[in-house]
Amino acid sequence: MKKDQTLCREDFRDFAIGEFPFDPEHIATGEYHYIVEDGYHGNWVDQVCNYTYNGTGPSWIITELDGVHFMESMRIEKNRPHRMFPTLETGDRLWKDYEASVTIQRLSQKGMAGLAFCMNNSLDTLVFSLRDKDRAELSYRHKEELILLAECEFVHDCDTLYHLSVDCNGKEIACYVDGKLLLQAESDLAERGGKIGITADCPTRFTDVRVMVSAGEAAQLQARQEERQRQEMTEMSCHPRMKLWKKMDLKDFGTSRQIRFGHLTGTDQWHVVLAQMQKRVSRDAYGFISCLTAIDLDGNILWQLGEPSGNSQKHGKVSADMPFQVYDIDGDGADEVIVGRNFEIQILEGATGRVKKAVKTPYSDEDDSALIGVPFQTYAFERINPDGIRICNFRGKDRPSDILIKDRYCRVYALDEDLNLLWKYQSDKNTGHCPLPVDINGDGRDEVLVGYNMLSAEGKKLWSYPMETDHTDEIVMGKFRGDGRGYFACVSGTQGFFIGDFEGNIVARDLIGHAQRVSVAHYCRDREGFQIAVTNFWGHQGVIYLYDADGNQIWEMENERNGNLVTPVNWDGNGVELILTNADPEKGGLLNGEGVRAVAFPDDGHPTLCCEAINLFGDEREELVCWDYHSMYIYTQEDNPKPQTYHPVKFPPYNASNYRGEYAYPGKCYLDF
């Protein structure tokens, strides 16, 4: 059938000459914040980011020559720290049986450039490309794999404009250059269909992008899109909608995802502690808390330490943990604030902010050359600048009463409730961000998984996972596999997502680029047991994966957004959790276990930078807290309160972290080892 119906036609004329929106700092804020770069995006999305791009400018620029606008790829660095291909994507995953085309000029031939198509996400796509000076290739990119489907010789140069086109009909793929058939193949991926994109790992000009379908296919596409919308609306009707419960002005003390919740006055009333920070020496390597503000849920200030900054975006924007927790460390019935400030560990009275106890942080007296992750191979200060705090139970007391502090990536220190040093450990592997205390042997005392290393309650290494590079961002523990044994589900950057046992063995692993966040819960109503949600960041960011409890993938998807939290949310109270992505009203919200959006945020001007799920009000279901540097909104269910029979066990608020792996278990027995 003749393909004469236009799905996409792009000559980039509506883009001003200049840069496609990008993060000039190329920092990790988008790991757990929803960030939208300023500027005009048109219908295009750039999901590729890399910290090695810092200081190198944009990935894409818009140029003009003889009245023609081009989108130019600027990247030449390849596959570091993992496999990645700069890609701009557009379209709909429901597109199929189309002819896609683009005109390119290869300003460099030291790499590849071409057309991505049948794209589920930027890490799951077919690509027709010209490579080096004499090759044409049809390949499949998926996670860390690159599978060559067909190739041929095609000599080309850097001065000529080439018109690339791909024609998909069912499973059949035909690839042309300037109307000449070069490659053919069959693939189920072509039958699947998907979005399209332009992609290059060397400077290349792109213009005149088109996607055409037949009239019959256009009608079928419309029907599929209407069915998708109907499916989403039907799913949403099965869940209570969001209702705005609280709205607060954060004045000049707002922050990014550096807040903690607790009971500061010893009552059932919840409070929020917000930390602003400043950076020292090198990016986020030595972030320190410059201001702490405690408020109630009406926004009233209980107390404040330090001077808040009116420029809170500078003093709140951070891609690291800050060292503070809210916990009743002395057992007096009211939460304290345990914080690292001004090279001290301080225990603050929750109701007033008064310092109850304080001790100087340890000296950094180790050989700088032996420290992992230290900028310039020189530790910047005489005393440790704390990077995070965890509450633990190393001494086997009736309740956790020990404090674990860490520097950025190498050393951890255990303190008791009086801030006396119990032990310290200098790691031979990167400690990662969020050491996880857990009693793995049932003796009543916590061991602690520090990155890849398991430490005893005395701070001695017991075993290590067989990984040497990168670091662990998040960890979840539990008896989630159904065999009665305990396991860890970990995301470890370039080392991917893996499941490990309590003896240092890896039982399942998936290399998905840079694995960033992980959670375990019962997400799929039609499946028994638990599922594992994972998302990635650096490289091809924002892909969400769902696995069964044994690490077998169920599905993967991309919502074209960063800051996906994959947090389990007890929204319905029926034993099936929903997956929190982010607070964007268009494509964020809560997904069900099939990847269908089940609950949407209202388009009411609420802040979208940060989001958190926590039970604050009414019944035992959770509320959703959204905030940025200026305001905070709290949403609950429209039918709150409602009698509950499901009371899940979740990650304790007193060990909050930007890097906490999260879980929802129906009972504590899943954490009893």
PDB file of C-alpha atoms in Angstrom, residues 15 19-22 36-42 44:
ATOM      1  CA  PHE A  15      14.314  25.794  16.018  1.00  0.00           C
ATOM      2  CA  GLU A  19      21.853  24.813  21.162  1.00  0.00           C
ATOM      3  CA  PHE A  20      19.336  22.054  21.767  1.00  0.00           C
ATOM      4  CA  PRO A  21      18.477  22.246  25.514  1.00  0.00           C
ATOM      5  CA  PHE A  22      21.047  20.506  27.721  1.00  0.00           C
ATOM      6  CA  VAL A  36      13.501  19.908  32.453  1.00  0.00           C
ATOM      7  CA  GLU A  37      16.221  21.872  30.708  1.00  0.00           C
ATOM      8  CA  ASP A  38      15.179  25.358  29.636  1.00  0.00           C
ATOM      9  CA  GLY A  39      14.666  25.978  25.948  1.00  0.00           C
ATOM     10  CA  TYR A  40      12.667  24.774  22.980  1.00  0.00           C
ATOM     11  CA  HIS A  41      12.576  21.007  22.487  1.00  0.00           C
ATOM     12  CA  GLY A  42       9.998  20.795  19.715  1.00  0.00           C
ATOM     13  CA  TRP A  44      12.266  15.804  20.288  1.00  0.00           C
TER      14      TRP A  44
END
